[in-house]
Each structure stands twice: as structure tokens, then as C-alpha cells.
PDB file of C-alpha atoms and ligand atoms in Angstrom:
ATOM      1  CA  UNK A 177       0.000   0.000   0.000  1.00 66.00           C
ATOM      2  CA  UNK A 178       1.343   3.460  -0.935  1.00 68.00           C
ATOM      3  CA  UNK A 179       1.329   5.944   1.900  1.00 76.00           C
ATOM      4  CA  UNK A 180       2.103   9.654   1.807  1.00 78.00           C
ATOM      5  CA  UNK A 181       5.710  10.357   2.827  1.00 76.00           C
ATOM      6  CA  UNK A 182       6.135  10.388   6.595  1.00 80.00           C
ATOM      7  CA  UNK A 183       6.481  13.885   8.035  1.00 92.00           C
ATOM      8  CA  UNK A 184       9.039  14.266  10.815  1.00 96.00           C
ATOM      9  CA  UNK A 185       7.478  12.552  13.862  1.00 98.00           C
ATOM     10  CA  UNK A 186       8.449  13.994  17.226  1.00 98.00           C
ATOM     11  CA  UNK A 187       7.597  13.588  20.887  1.00 98.00           C
ATOM     12  CA  UNK A 188       5.074  16.395  20.412  1.00 98.00           C
ATOM     13  CA  UNK A 189       3.303  14.252  17.813  1.00 98.00           C
ATOM     14  CA  UNK A 190       3.209  11.381  20.285  1.00 98.00           C
ATOM     15  CA  UNK A 191       1.798  13.729  22.929  1.00 98.00           C
ATOM     16  CA  UNK A 192      -0.783  15.014  20.429  1.00 98.00           C
ATOM     17  CA  UNK A 193      -1.731  11.450  19.485  1.00 98.00           C
ATOM     18  CA  UNK A 194      -2.319  10.693  23.146  1.00 98.00           C
ATOM     19  CA  UNK A 195      -4.415  13.845  23.548  1.00 98.00           C
ATOM     20  CA  UNK A 196      -6.587  12.890  20.554  1.00 98.00           C
ATOM     21  CA  UNK A 197      -6.789   9.173  21.337  1.00 98.00           C
ATOM     22  CA  UNK A 198      -4.879   8.209  18.175  1.00 98.00           C
ATOM     23  CA  UNK A 199      -2.765   5.072  18.536  1.00 98.00           C
ATOM     24  CA  UNK A 200       0.825   5.126  17.312  1.00 98.00           C
ATOM     25  CA  UNK A 201       2.594   2.075  15.819  1.00 98.00           C
ATOM     26  CA  UNK A 202       6.211   1.434  16.734  1.00 98.00           C
ATOM     27  CA  UNK A 203       8.653  -1.336  15.835  1.00 98.00           C
ATOM     28  CA  UNK A 204      12.121  -2.326  16.862  1.00 99.00           C
ATOM     29  CA  UNK A 205      14.704  -1.778  14.147  1.00 99.00           C
ATOM     30  CA  UNK A 206      18.439  -2.442  14.075  1.00 98.00           C
ATOM     31  CA  UNK A 207      19.788  -1.534  10.635  1.00 98.00           C
ATOM     32  CA  UNK A 208      19.767   1.084   7.867  1.00 98.00           C
ATOM     33  CA  UNK A 209      17.934  -0.970   5.224  1.00 98.00           C
ATOM     34  CA  UNK A 210      15.066  -2.022   7.484  1.00 98.00           C
ATOM     35  CA  UNK A 211      14.819   1.517   8.858  1.00 98.00           C
ATOM     36  CA  UNK A 212      14.425   2.841   5.322  1.00 98.00           C
ATOM     37  CA  UNK A 213      11.648   0.311   4.609  1.00 97.00           C
ATOM     38  CA  UNK A 214       9.871   1.085   7.878  1.00 98.00           C
ATOM     39  CA  UNK A 215      10.199   4.810   7.219  1.00 96.00           C
ATOM     40  CA  UNK A 216       8.752   4.330   3.721  1.00 96.00           C
ATOM     41  CA  UNK A 217       5.937   2.183   5.126  1.00 96.00           C
ATOM     42  CA  UNK A 218       4.983   4.976   7.521  1.00 95.00           C
ATOM     43  CA  UNK A 219       6.073   3.495  10.854  1.00 98.00           C
ATOM     44  CA  UNK A 220       6.570   6.709  12.841  1.00 98.00           C
ATOM     45  CA  UNK A 221       8.575   5.420  15.817  1.00 98.00           C
ATOM     46  CA  UNK A 222      11.537   3.016  15.857  1.00 98.00           C
ATOM     47  CA  UNK A 223      13.195   1.491  18.907  1.00 99.00           C
ATOM     48  CA  UNK A 224      16.755   0.288  18.492  1.00 99.00           C
ATOM     49  CA  UNK A 225      16.241  -2.140  21.343  1.00 98.00           C
ATOM     50  CA  UNK A 226      18.786  -4.162  23.235  1.00 98.00           C
ATOM     51  CA  UNK A 227      16.693  -7.089  21.944  1.00 98.00           C
ATOM     52  CA  UNK A 228      19.344  -6.884  19.192  1.00 98.00           C
ATOM     53  CA  UNK A 229      21.264  -9.121  21.610  1.00 98.00           C
ATOM     54  CA  UNK A 230      18.692 -11.853  20.939  1.00 97.00           C
ATOM     55  CA  UNK A 231      17.627 -11.374  17.348  1.00 98.00           C
ATOM     56  CA  UNK A 232      20.912 -10.171  15.827  1.00 98.00           C
ATOM     57  CA  UNK A 233      23.547 -11.762  18.027  1.00 98.00           C
ATOM     58  CA  UNK A 234      21.809 -14.951  19.183  1.00 98.00           C
ATOM     59  CA  UNK A 235      22.248 -14.418  22.920  1.00 97.00           C
ATOM     60  CA  UNK A 236      19.636 -15.894  25.226  1.00 94.00           C
ATOM     61  CA  UNK A 237      19.402 -12.643  27.194  1.00 95.00           C
ATOM     62  CA  UNK A 238      19.974  -8.952  26.554  1.00 97.00           C
ATOM     63  CA  UNK A 239      22.732  -8.746  29.184  1.00 96.00           C
ATOM     64  CA  UNK A 240      25.816  -9.179  26.931  1.00 97.00           C
ATOM     65  CA  UNK A 241      25.139  -6.402  24.423  1.00 98.00           C
ATOM     66  CA  UNK A 242      27.567  -3.467  24.539  1.00 98.00           C
ATOM     67  CA  UNK A 243      26.793   0.251  24.474  1.00 98.00           C
ATOM     68  CA  UNK A 244      29.148   0.955  21.550  1.00 98.00           C
ATOM     69  CA  UNK A 245      27.460  -1.694  19.431  1.00 98.00           C
ATOM     70  CA  UNK A 246      23.992  -0.274  20.168  1.00 98.00           C
ATOM     71  CA  UNK A 247      25.236   3.233  19.353  1.00 98.00           C
ATOM     72  CA  UNK A 248      26.424   2.005  15.918  1.00 98.00           C
ATOM     73  CA  UNK A 249      23.070   0.336  15.220  1.00 99.00           C
ATOM     74  CA  UNK A 250      21.124   3.383  16.379  1.00 99.00           C
ATOM     75  CA  UNK A 251      23.155   5.683  14.116  1.00 98.00           C
ATOM     76  CA  UNK A 252      22.424   3.359  11.163  1.00 98.00           C
ATOM     77  CA  UNK A 253      18.692   3.439  11.913  1.00 98.00           C
ATOM     78  CA  UNK A 254      18.854   7.234  12.207  1.00 98.00           C
ATOM     79  CA  UNK A 255      20.404   7.422   8.707  1.00 98.00           C
ATOM     80  CA  UNK A 256      17.749   5.113   7.261  1.00 98.00           C
ATOM     81  CA  UNK A 257      14.769   6.816   8.874  1.00 98.00           C
ATOM     82  CA  UNK A 258      15.419  10.548   9.117  1.00 97.00           C
ATOM     83  CA  UNK A 259      11.770  11.415   9.831  1.00 97.00           C
ATOM     84  CA  UNK A 260      11.018   8.713  12.383  1.00 98.00           C
ATOM     85  CA  UNK A 261      11.254   9.212  16.106  1.00 98.00           C
ATOM     86  CA  UNK A 262      14.301   7.052  16.856  1.00 98.00           C
ATOM     87  CA  UNK A 263      14.631   5.714  20.403  1.00 99.00           C
ATOM     88  CA  UNK A 264      18.036   4.548  21.588  1.00 98.00           C
ATOM     89  CA  UNK A 265      18.198   1.873  24.268  1.00 98.00           C
ATOM     90  CA  UNK A 266      20.605   1.948  27.203  1.00 98.00           C
ATOM     91  CA  UNK A 267      22.015  -1.545  27.711  1.00 98.00           C
ATOM     92  CA  UNK A 268      22.632  -3.470  30.908  1.00 97.00           C
ATOM     93  CA  UNK A 269      25.192  -1.833  33.171  1.00 96.00           C
ATOM     94  CA  UNK A 270      25.350   1.453  31.273  1.00 98.00           C
ATOM     95  CA  UNK A 271      23.347   3.495  33.801  1.00 97.00           C
ATOM     96  CA  UNK A 272      23.770   1.672  37.080  1.00 93.00           C
ATOM     97  CA  UNK A 273      27.132   2.610  38.578  1.00 95.00           C
ATOM     98  CA  UNK A 274      26.253   6.244  39.323  1.00 96.00           C
ATOM     99  CA  UNK A 275      24.299   9.211  38.012  1.00 97.00           C
ATOM    100  CA  UNK A 276      27.560  10.499  36.475  1.00 97.00           C
ATOM    101  CA  UNK A 277      28.190   7.234  34.616  1.00 97.00           C
ATOM    102  CA  UNK A 278      24.562   7.196  33.400  1.00 98.00           C
ATOM    103  CA  UNK A 279      24.717  10.807  32.192  1.00 98.00           C
ATOM    104  CA  UNK A 280      28.037  10.188  30.420  1.00 98.00           C
ATOM    105  CA  UNK A 281      26.747   7.082  28.621  1.00 98.00           C
ATOM    106  CA  UNK A 282      23.434   8.658  27.646  1.00 98.00           C
ATOM    107  CA  UNK A 283      25.294  11.694  26.294  1.00 98.00           C
ATOM    108  CA  UNK A 284      27.435   9.334  24.161  1.00 98.00           C
ATOM    109  CA  UNK A 285      24.332   7.561  22.864  1.00 98.00           C
ATOM    110  CA  UNK A 286      22.565  10.825  21.974  1.00 98.00           C
ATOM    111  CA  UNK A 287      25.603  12.581  20.480  1.00 98.00           C
ATOM    112  CA  UNK A 288      26.984   9.682  18.477  1.00 98.00           C
ATOM    113  CA  UNK A 289      23.732   8.105  17.256  1.00 98.00           C
ATOM    114  CA  UNK A 290      21.484  11.125  16.709  1.00 98.00           C
ATOM    115  CA  UNK A 291      18.573   9.401  18.457  1.00 98.00           C
ATOM    116  CA  UNK A 292      15.621  11.511  19.602  1.00 98.00           C
ATOM    117  CA  UNK A 293      15.206   9.928  23.017  1.00 98.00           C
ATOM    118  CA  UNK A 294      16.647   7.162  25.152  1.00 98.00           C
ATOM    119  CA  UNK A 295      14.939   4.268  26.882  1.00 98.00           C
ATOM    120  CA  UNK A 296      16.199   3.087  30.240  1.00 98.00           C
ATOM    121  CA  UNK A 297      14.972   0.025  32.156  1.00 98.00           C
ATOM    122  CA  UNK A 298      14.360   1.780  35.449  1.00 97.00           C
ATOM    123  CA  UNK A 299      14.230   0.916  39.106  1.00 92.00           C
ATOM    124  CA  UNK A 300      13.385   3.414  41.838  1.00 90.00           C
ATOM    125  CA  UNK A 301      16.985   4.551  42.230  1.00 92.00           C
ATOM    126  CA  UNK A 302      17.023   5.758  38.623  1.00 96.00           C
ATOM    127  CA  UNK A 303      14.901   8.783  39.592  1.00 97.00           C
ATOM    128  CA  UNK A 304      17.912  11.133  40.141  1.00 98.00           C
ATOM    129  CA  UNK A 305      19.409  10.078  36.783  1.00 98.00           C
ATOM    130  CA  UNK A 306      16.123  10.653  34.964  1.00 98.00           C
ATOM    131  CA  UNK A 307      15.890  14.098  36.586  1.00 98.00           C
ATOM    132  CA  UNK A 308      19.490  15.021  35.657  1.00 98.00           C
ATOM    133  CA  UNK A 309      18.909  13.928  32.063  1.00 98.00           C
ATOM    134  CA  UNK A 310      15.564  15.720  31.812  1.00 98.00           C
ATOM    135  CA  UNK A 311      17.195  18.897  33.199  1.00 97.00           C
ATOM    136  CA  UNK A 312      19.902  18.501  30.549  1.00 97.00           C
ATOM    137  CA  UNK A 313      17.221  18.310  27.846  1.00 97.00           C
ATOM    138  CA  UNK A 314      17.294  14.574  27.163  1.00 98.00           C
ATOM    139  CA  UNK A 315      13.939  12.871  26.600  1.00 98.00           C
ATOM    140  CA  UNK A 316      13.941   9.708  28.706  1.00 98.00           C
ATOM    141  CA  UNK A 317      11.521   6.831  28.242  1.00 98.00           C
ATOM    142  CA  UNK A 318      11.221   4.896  31.501  1.00 98.00           C
ATOM    143  CA  UNK A 319      10.822   1.156  30.839  1.00 98.00           C
ATOM    144  CA  UNK A 320       8.731  -0.605  33.527  1.00 98.00           C
ATOM    145  CA  UNK A 321       6.929  -3.918  33.915  1.00 97.00           C
ATOM    146  CA  UNK A 322       8.938  -6.773  32.442  1.00 97.00           C
ATOM    147  CA  UNK A 323      12.506  -5.487  32.314  1.00 96.00           C
ATOM    148  CA  UNK A 324      14.569  -8.117  30.502  1.00 94.00           C
ATOM    149  CA  UNK A 325      17.850  -6.747  31.919  1.00 95.00           C
ATOM    150  CA  UNK A 326      16.546  -7.692  35.392  1.00 93.00           C
ATOM    151  CA  UNK A 327      15.700 -11.253  34.413  1.00 85.00           C
ATOM    152  CA  UNK A 328      17.886 -12.429  37.308  1.00 84.00           C
ATOM    153  CA  UNK A 329      15.687 -10.834  39.979  1.00 86.00           C
ATOM    154  CA  UNK A 330      12.405 -11.198  38.092  1.00 84.00           C
ATOM    155  CA  UNK A 331      13.020 -14.947  37.864  1.00 81.00           C
ATOM    156  CA  UNK A 332      12.415 -15.286  34.110  1.00 84.00           C
ATOM    157  CA  UNK A 333      10.607 -13.557  31.264  1.00 90.00           C
ATOM    158  CA  UNK A 334       7.184 -13.439  32.876  1.00 92.00           C
ATOM    159  CA  UNK A 335       4.331 -10.952  32.734  1.00 95.00           C
ATOM    160  CA  UNK A 336       4.561  -8.438  35.577  1.00 96.00           C
ATOM    161  CA  UNK A 337       2.019  -6.659  37.766  1.00 97.00           C
ATOM    162  CA  UNK A 338      -0.232  -9.672  38.141  1.00 97.00           C
ATOM    163  CA  UNK A 339      -0.872  -9.228  41.865  1.00 98.00           C
ATOM    164  CA  UNK A 340      -2.606  -6.155  43.291  1.00 98.00           C
ATOM    165  CA  UNK A 341       0.570  -5.172  45.142  1.00 98.00           C
ATOM    166  CA  UNK A 342       2.798  -5.621  42.084  1.00 97.00           C
ATOM    167  CA  UNK A 343       0.324  -3.658  39.954  1.00 98.00           C
ATOM    168  CA  UNK A 344       0.275  -0.813  42.494  1.00 98.00           C
ATOM    169  CA  UNK A 345       4.083  -0.814  42.543  1.00 97.00           C
ATOM    170  CA  UNK A 346       4.178  -0.357  38.745  1.00 98.00           C
ATOM    171  CA  UNK A 347       1.643   2.488  38.882  1.00 98.00           C
ATOM    172  CA  UNK A 348       3.588   4.230  41.608  1.00 98.00           C
ATOM    173  CA  UNK A 349       6.937   3.712  39.818  1.00 98.00           C
ATOM    174  CA  UNK A 350       5.412   5.220  36.672  1.00 98.00           C
ATOM    175  CA  UNK A 351       4.198   8.247  38.635  1.00 98.00           C
ATOM    176  CA  UNK A 352       7.632   8.583  40.222  1.00 98.00           C
ATOM    177  CA  UNK A 353       9.265   8.550  36.776  1.00 98.00           C
ATOM    178  CA  UNK A 354       6.875  11.202  35.491  1.00 98.00           C
ATOM    179  CA  UNK A 355       7.626  13.334  38.568  1.00 98.00           C
ATOM    180  CA  UNK A 356      11.357  12.892  37.863  1.00 98.00           C
ATOM    181  CA  UNK A 357      10.918  14.273  34.354  1.00 98.00           C
ATOM    182  CA  UNK A 358      10.518  11.169  32.153  1.00 98.00           C
ATOM    183  CA  UNK A 359       9.113  12.070  28.727  1.00 98.00           C
ATOM    184  CA  UNK A 360       7.196   8.796  28.381  1.00 98.00           C
ATOM    185  CA  UNK A 361       6.800   5.416  30.004  1.00 98.00           C
ATOM    186  CA  UNK A 362       7.149   2.048  28.279  1.00 98.00           C
ATOM    187  CA  UNK A 363       5.244  -0.812  29.893  1.00 98.00           C
ATOM    188  CA  UNK A 364       6.224  -4.343  28.908  1.00 98.00           C
ATOM    189  CA  UNK A 365       4.099  -7.425  29.568  1.00 98.00           C
ATOM    190  CA  UNK A 366       1.566  -6.147  32.073  1.00 98.00           C
ATOM    191  CA  UNK A 367      -2.191  -6.817  32.211  1.00 98.00           C
ATOM    192  CA  UNK A 368      -4.434  -4.268  30.429  1.00 98.00           C
ATOM    193  CA  UNK A 369      -5.950  -3.132  33.724  1.00 98.00           C
ATOM    194  CA  UNK A 370      -2.495  -2.061  34.900  1.00 98.00           C
ATOM    195  CA  UNK A 371      -1.615  -0.100  31.743  1.00 98.00           C
ATOM    196  CA  UNK A 372      -5.066   1.478  31.847  1.00 98.00           C
ATOM    197  CA  UNK A 373      -4.425   2.669  35.396  1.00 98.00           C
ATOM    198  CA  UNK A 374      -0.937   3.944  34.443  1.00 98.00           C
ATOM    199  CA  UNK A 375      -2.338   5.755  31.383  1.00 98.00           C
ATOM    200  CA  UNK A 376      -5.040   7.371  33.515  1.00 98.00           C
ATOM    201  CA  UNK A 377      -2.608   8.345  36.264  1.00 98.00           C
ATOM    202  CA  UNK A 378      -0.039  10.010  33.987  1.00 98.00           C
ATOM    203  CA  UNK A 379       0.027  13.015  31.684  1.00 98.00           C
ATOM    204  CA  UNK A 380       2.938  11.692  29.616  1.00 98.00           C
ATOM    205  CA  UNK A 381       2.495   9.112  26.822  1.00 98.00           C
ATOM    206  CA  UNK A 382       2.485   5.411  27.635  1.00 98.00           C
ATOM    207  CA  UNK A 383       4.038   3.003  25.138  1.00 98.00           C
ATOM    208  CA  UNK A 384       2.944  -0.615  25.460  1.00 98.00           C
ATOM    209  CA  UNK A 385       4.739  -3.825  24.554  1.00 98.00           C
ATOM    210  CA  UNK A 386       2.263  -6.586  25.296  1.00 98.00           C
ATOM    211  CA  UNK A 387       0.481  -4.210  27.655  1.00 98.00           C
ATOM    212  CA  UNK A 388      -3.075  -3.960  26.326  1.00 97.00           C
ATOM    213  CA  UNK A 389      -5.074  -1.391  24.370  1.00 98.00           C
ATOM    214  CA  UNK A 390      -5.002   1.590  26.738  1.00 98.00           C
ATOM    215  CA  UNK A 391      -1.428   2.478  25.777  1.00 98.00           C
ATOM    216  CA  UNK A 392      -0.869   5.399  23.408  1.00 98.00           C
ATOM    217  CA  UNK A 393       1.689   3.579  21.236  1.00 98.00           C
ATOM    218  CA  UNK A 394       2.409  -0.108  20.690  1.00 98.00           C
ATOM    219  CA  UNK A 395       5.800  -1.643  20.013  1.00 98.00           C
ATOM    220  CA  UNK A 396       6.756  -5.178  19.023  1.00 98.00           C
ATOM    221  CA  UNK A 397      10.074  -6.709  18.047  1.00 98.00           C
ATOM    222  CA  UNK A 398      10.196  -6.593  14.239  1.00 98.00           C
ATOM    223  CA  UNK A 399      11.680 -10.092  13.934  1.00 98.00           C
ATOM    224  CA  UNK A 400       8.638 -11.383  15.854  1.00 98.00           C
ATOM    225  CA  UNK A 401       6.237  -9.418  13.638  1.00 98.00           C
ATOM    226  CA  UNK A 402       7.877 -10.945  10.543  1.00 98.00           C
ATOM    227  CA  UNK A 403       7.891 -14.381  12.250  1.00 97.00           C
ATOM    228  CA  UNK A 404      11.621 -14.713  11.678  1.00 96.00           C
ATOM    229  CA  UNK A 405      12.007 -15.843  15.298  1.00 96.00           C
ATOM    230  CA  UNK A 406      11.316 -19.465  16.213  1.00 93.00           C
ATOM    231  CA  UNK A 407       8.425 -18.481  18.503  1.00 95.00           C
ATOM    232  CA  UNK A 408       6.633 -15.247  19.254  1.00 96.00           C
ATOM    233  CA  UNK A 409       5.028 -13.818  22.388  1.00 96.00           C
ATOM    234  CA  UNK A 410       1.224 -14.089  22.335  1.00 96.00           C
ATOM    235  CA  UNK A 411       0.725 -10.331  21.949  1.00 97.00           C
ATOM    236  CA  UNK A 412       2.436 -10.193  18.542  1.00 98.00           C
ATOM    237  CA  UNK A 413      -0.195  -9.737  15.795  1.00 98.00           C
ATOM    238  CA  UNK A 414      -0.420 -12.388  13.063  1.00 97.00           C
ATOM    239  CA  UNK A 415       0.115 -10.370   9.873  1.00 98.00           C
ATOM    240  CA  UNK A 416       1.994 -12.912   7.773  1.00 97.00           C
ATOM    241  CA  UNK A 417       5.351 -14.595   7.794  1.00 97.00           C
ATOM    242  CA  UNK A 418       8.551 -13.676   5.976  1.00 97.00           C
ATOM    243  CA  UNK A 419      10.305 -16.921   6.924  1.00 94.00           C
ATOM    244  CA  UNK A 420       8.895 -19.148   4.133  1.00 94.00           C
ATOM    245  CA  UNK A 421       9.508 -16.514   1.412  1.00 95.00           C
ATOM    246  CA  UNK A 422      13.111 -15.983   2.538  1.00 96.00           C
ATOM    247  CA  UNK A 423      13.730 -19.744   2.742  1.00 96.00           C
ATOM    248  CA  UNK A 424      12.319 -20.211  -0.751  1.00 98.00           C
ATOM    249  CA  UNK A 425      14.706 -17.624  -2.213  1.00 98.00           C
ATOM    250  CA  UNK A 426      17.618 -19.193  -0.335  1.00 98.00           C
ATOM    251  CA  UNK A 427      16.899 -22.708  -1.531  1.00 98.00           C
ATOM    252  CA  UNK A 428      16.462 -21.494  -5.132  1.00 98.00           C
ATOM    253  CA  UNK A 429      19.856 -19.760  -4.880  1.00 98.00           C
ATOM    254  CA  UNK A 430      21.407 -22.983  -3.623  1.00 98.00           C
ATOM    255  CA  UNK A 431      19.862 -24.877  -6.571  1.00 98.00           C
ATOM    256  CA  UNK A 432      20.931 -22.271  -9.160  1.00 98.00           C
ATOM    257  CA  UNK A 433      24.576 -22.315  -8.039  1.00 98.00           C
ATOM    258  CA  UNK A 434      24.691 -26.099  -7.620  1.00 98.00           C
ATOM    259  CA  UNK A 435      23.200 -26.638 -11.092  1.00 98.00           C
ATOM    260  CA  UNK A 436      25.647 -24.194 -12.738  1.00 98.00           C
ATOM    261  CA  UNK A 437      22.810 -21.955 -13.927  1.00 98.00           C
ATOM    262  CA  UNK A 438      24.218 -19.076 -11.875  1.00 98.00           C
ATOM    263  CA  UNK A 439      26.118 -16.982 -12.809  1.00 97.00           C
ATOM    264  CA  UNK A 440      24.801 -16.746 -16.381  1.00 98.00           C
ATOM    265  CA  UNK A 441      25.975 -14.449 -19.192  1.00 97.00           C
ATOM    266  CA  UNK A 442      23.820 -11.535 -18.034  1.00 97.00           C
ATOM    267  CA  UNK A 443      25.527 -11.560 -14.636  1.00 98.00           C
ATOM    268  CA  UNK A 444      29.080 -11.156 -16.006  1.00 97.00           C
ATOM    269  CA  UNK A 445      31.222  -8.022 -16.252  1.00 97.00           C
ATOM    270  CA  UNK A 446      32.793  -8.045 -19.764  1.00 96.00           C
ATOM    271  CA  UNK A 447      36.038  -6.454 -21.005  1.00 97.00           C
ATOM    272  CA  UNK A 448      35.999  -4.170 -24.070  1.00 98.00           C
ATOM    273  CA  UNK A 449      36.706  -6.493 -27.069  1.00 97.00           C
ATOM    274  CA  UNK A 450      40.144  -4.933 -27.803  1.00 98.00           C
ATOM    275  CA  UNK A 451      41.269  -5.433 -24.197  1.00 98.00           C
ATOM    276  CA  UNK A 452      39.922  -8.941 -24.240  1.00 97.00           C
ATOM    277  CA  UNK A 453      41.930  -9.770 -27.374  1.00 97.00           C
ATOM    278  CA  UNK A 454      45.069  -8.188 -25.878  1.00 97.00           C
ATOM    279  CA  UNK A 455      44.615 -10.174 -22.688  1.00 97.00           C
ATOM    280  CA  UNK A 456      44.051 -13.417 -24.596  1.00 97.00           C
ATOM    281  CA  UNK A 457      47.230 -12.985 -26.601  1.00 96.00           C
ATOM    282  CA  UNK A 458      49.188 -11.915 -23.489  1.00 97.00           C
ATOM    283  CA  UNK A 459      48.088 -15.099 -21.759  1.00 95.00           C
ATOM    284  CA  UNK A 460      49.332 -17.112 -24.700  1.00 93.00           C
ATOM    285  CA  UNK A 461      52.664 -15.274 -24.343  1.00 84.00           C
ATOM    286  CA  UNK A 462      52.164 -13.581 -27.734  1.00 59.00           C
TER     287      UNK A 462
HETATM  288  O1  KIV B 227      14.810  -4.108  23.486  1.00 90.75           O
HETATM  289  C1  KIV B 227      13.620  -4.143  23.115  1.00 90.75           C
HETATM  290  O2  KIV B 227      13.311  -4.535  21.994  1.00 90.75           O
HETATM  291  C2  KIV B 227      12.591  -3.706  24.055  1.00 90.75           C
HETATM  292  C3  KIV B 227      11.167  -3.886  23.644  1.00 90.75           C
HETATM  293  C4  KIV B 227      10.788  -5.309  23.740  1.00 90.75           C
HETATM  294  C5  KIV B 227      10.274  -2.997  24.406  1.00 90.75           C
HETATM  295  O3  KIV B 227      12.913  -3.249  25.099  1.00 90.75           O
END
């Protein structure tokens, strides 16, 4: 489907969407080519998530991914999608040692990648960092609910906020982040009643990832959307599968090379005839 070219999408557009009840689609993205396609398809917001650790690098958790690597990916996405709102992701360990370390690493991410905002998986003690960054003019998205970097303490990749007390804790953490200056909240894997309460309690936009319909924007991992991963979380919509089409092209390529049909004449770079003749006689020692 042809869509009009995407106008520059900013945090103000996300705020306006929230005010008007318009829902905003968002996808993860990790490279220039996909960013260009997503930009052309009209996806207004892209998250260069640390889920790159899983879908690009094959790790079983997001813990091993390095800040420098994520900065490179984020800069590539920025180049591919100049009008999208590009969200950089702060990886495990990059904001935990101190406020100073967090500020320094976020400044590197913003300066070197050109992202519009940064996402941080937050605990309560991130409030001073969020405030320092907000005072410095950095838009921070506070990631709550399932925080994959905390898989050790959460005891696995499980939905969060499923008891009344846990739900209240998420609502109060979200309010704390807003009070500290967060520009938006991202809620991952929480029941709809929890995101609804967060959305009603806050003035800032709420981005959901498996968090029900009340959220203002919805993000899923692109590799899950395309069904390139071996299994997908239940909240990923079923919109088709790229896997079979890609496999078909790959197996045809294998057949073409094995059968000697590729490369054919039309794939060759030729020499000008005079150079070809000169080369042929040189080879013969003439
Ligand atoms: O890294 C990521 O892709 C994320 C989303 C799942 C929200 O944090």
C-alpha cells in the first residue's frame, strides 16, 4: 500500500496522538535498510532495542550487548529513517554505577547516534538520573513492567504486575518517573488493567509492549512481527510470515549455483573487445 511520505514525527506528535486518542505504531529496528523500509511504510517510531542481543547476536538474554554496538546500530537506523522518532536503548550496566556514569553514557548515545530519546529500564533509584537527564534536555523513556535486563531478579521472562501489590508498585513507579521528568513510560508485559491505570494516572504518553489497548503507542520486536524468530510472544499480531519466502529464495539460490545456472551471461562483467583480445594474446605469451 502506498502511503504519503512520513512527516518528521516527534515527541510532540506522540503527545498530540495521546491527547486525541490516536494510537501510534512502533517497531524495533536495528539496521539502515530495514529503517528505510519502515520509514517508507509509515512506521513513525523506531526502537533500536537491546533485543538486538537476541535477534541479531543470538544471545539468550539482553545482558551481553555493549553500548558501543547499540550506538552504531542506532546511528544506522537514524540514517535510514530521518523522519522517524528514533529511540536509543541503554544496555545493561550502562546506567547503574552512578548518576555520572549514566549521564556520560546517555550523552554518548545521543551525540553519536542522533537518536531523539533514550529508553532506560528503570528501578526506583534511577529517579535522580532521569531528573538530571531531563534537566539537561534529554527525553527519557522509563521502561517498567517486564525489564529483561533484570531477568535475574524477576526470575524469568514473565508478565509483571499480576498481583494487586505488584500492579500498584508499577503504577507508583510510573508516577515517580513522570515526577522525575521522564518524557514517556514504556510498559512491557503487564495486564491491560495495569496499563489502563498507568495511562489514567499520567500526563505523559504510555508506550505498550504486550500491555493492552489503553497504551498510546504499541511496540513489538520486528523479527517477531515478521515471524523470523522461532516463537513469538502471544501479543504479537499475526500479519503474515517472511520466513517461508526468505527460505524459498535461499533454496532457489542454492539450486541455481549447484546446477551451474548461476552466474549466467547476463551476470558477467565483460572487457571491451580490444582489451579482451590483448589479454588473450598476453596469456598465450604472444
Ligand atoms: O529491546 C527491546 O526490543 C525492548 C522492547 C521489547 C520494548 O525493550
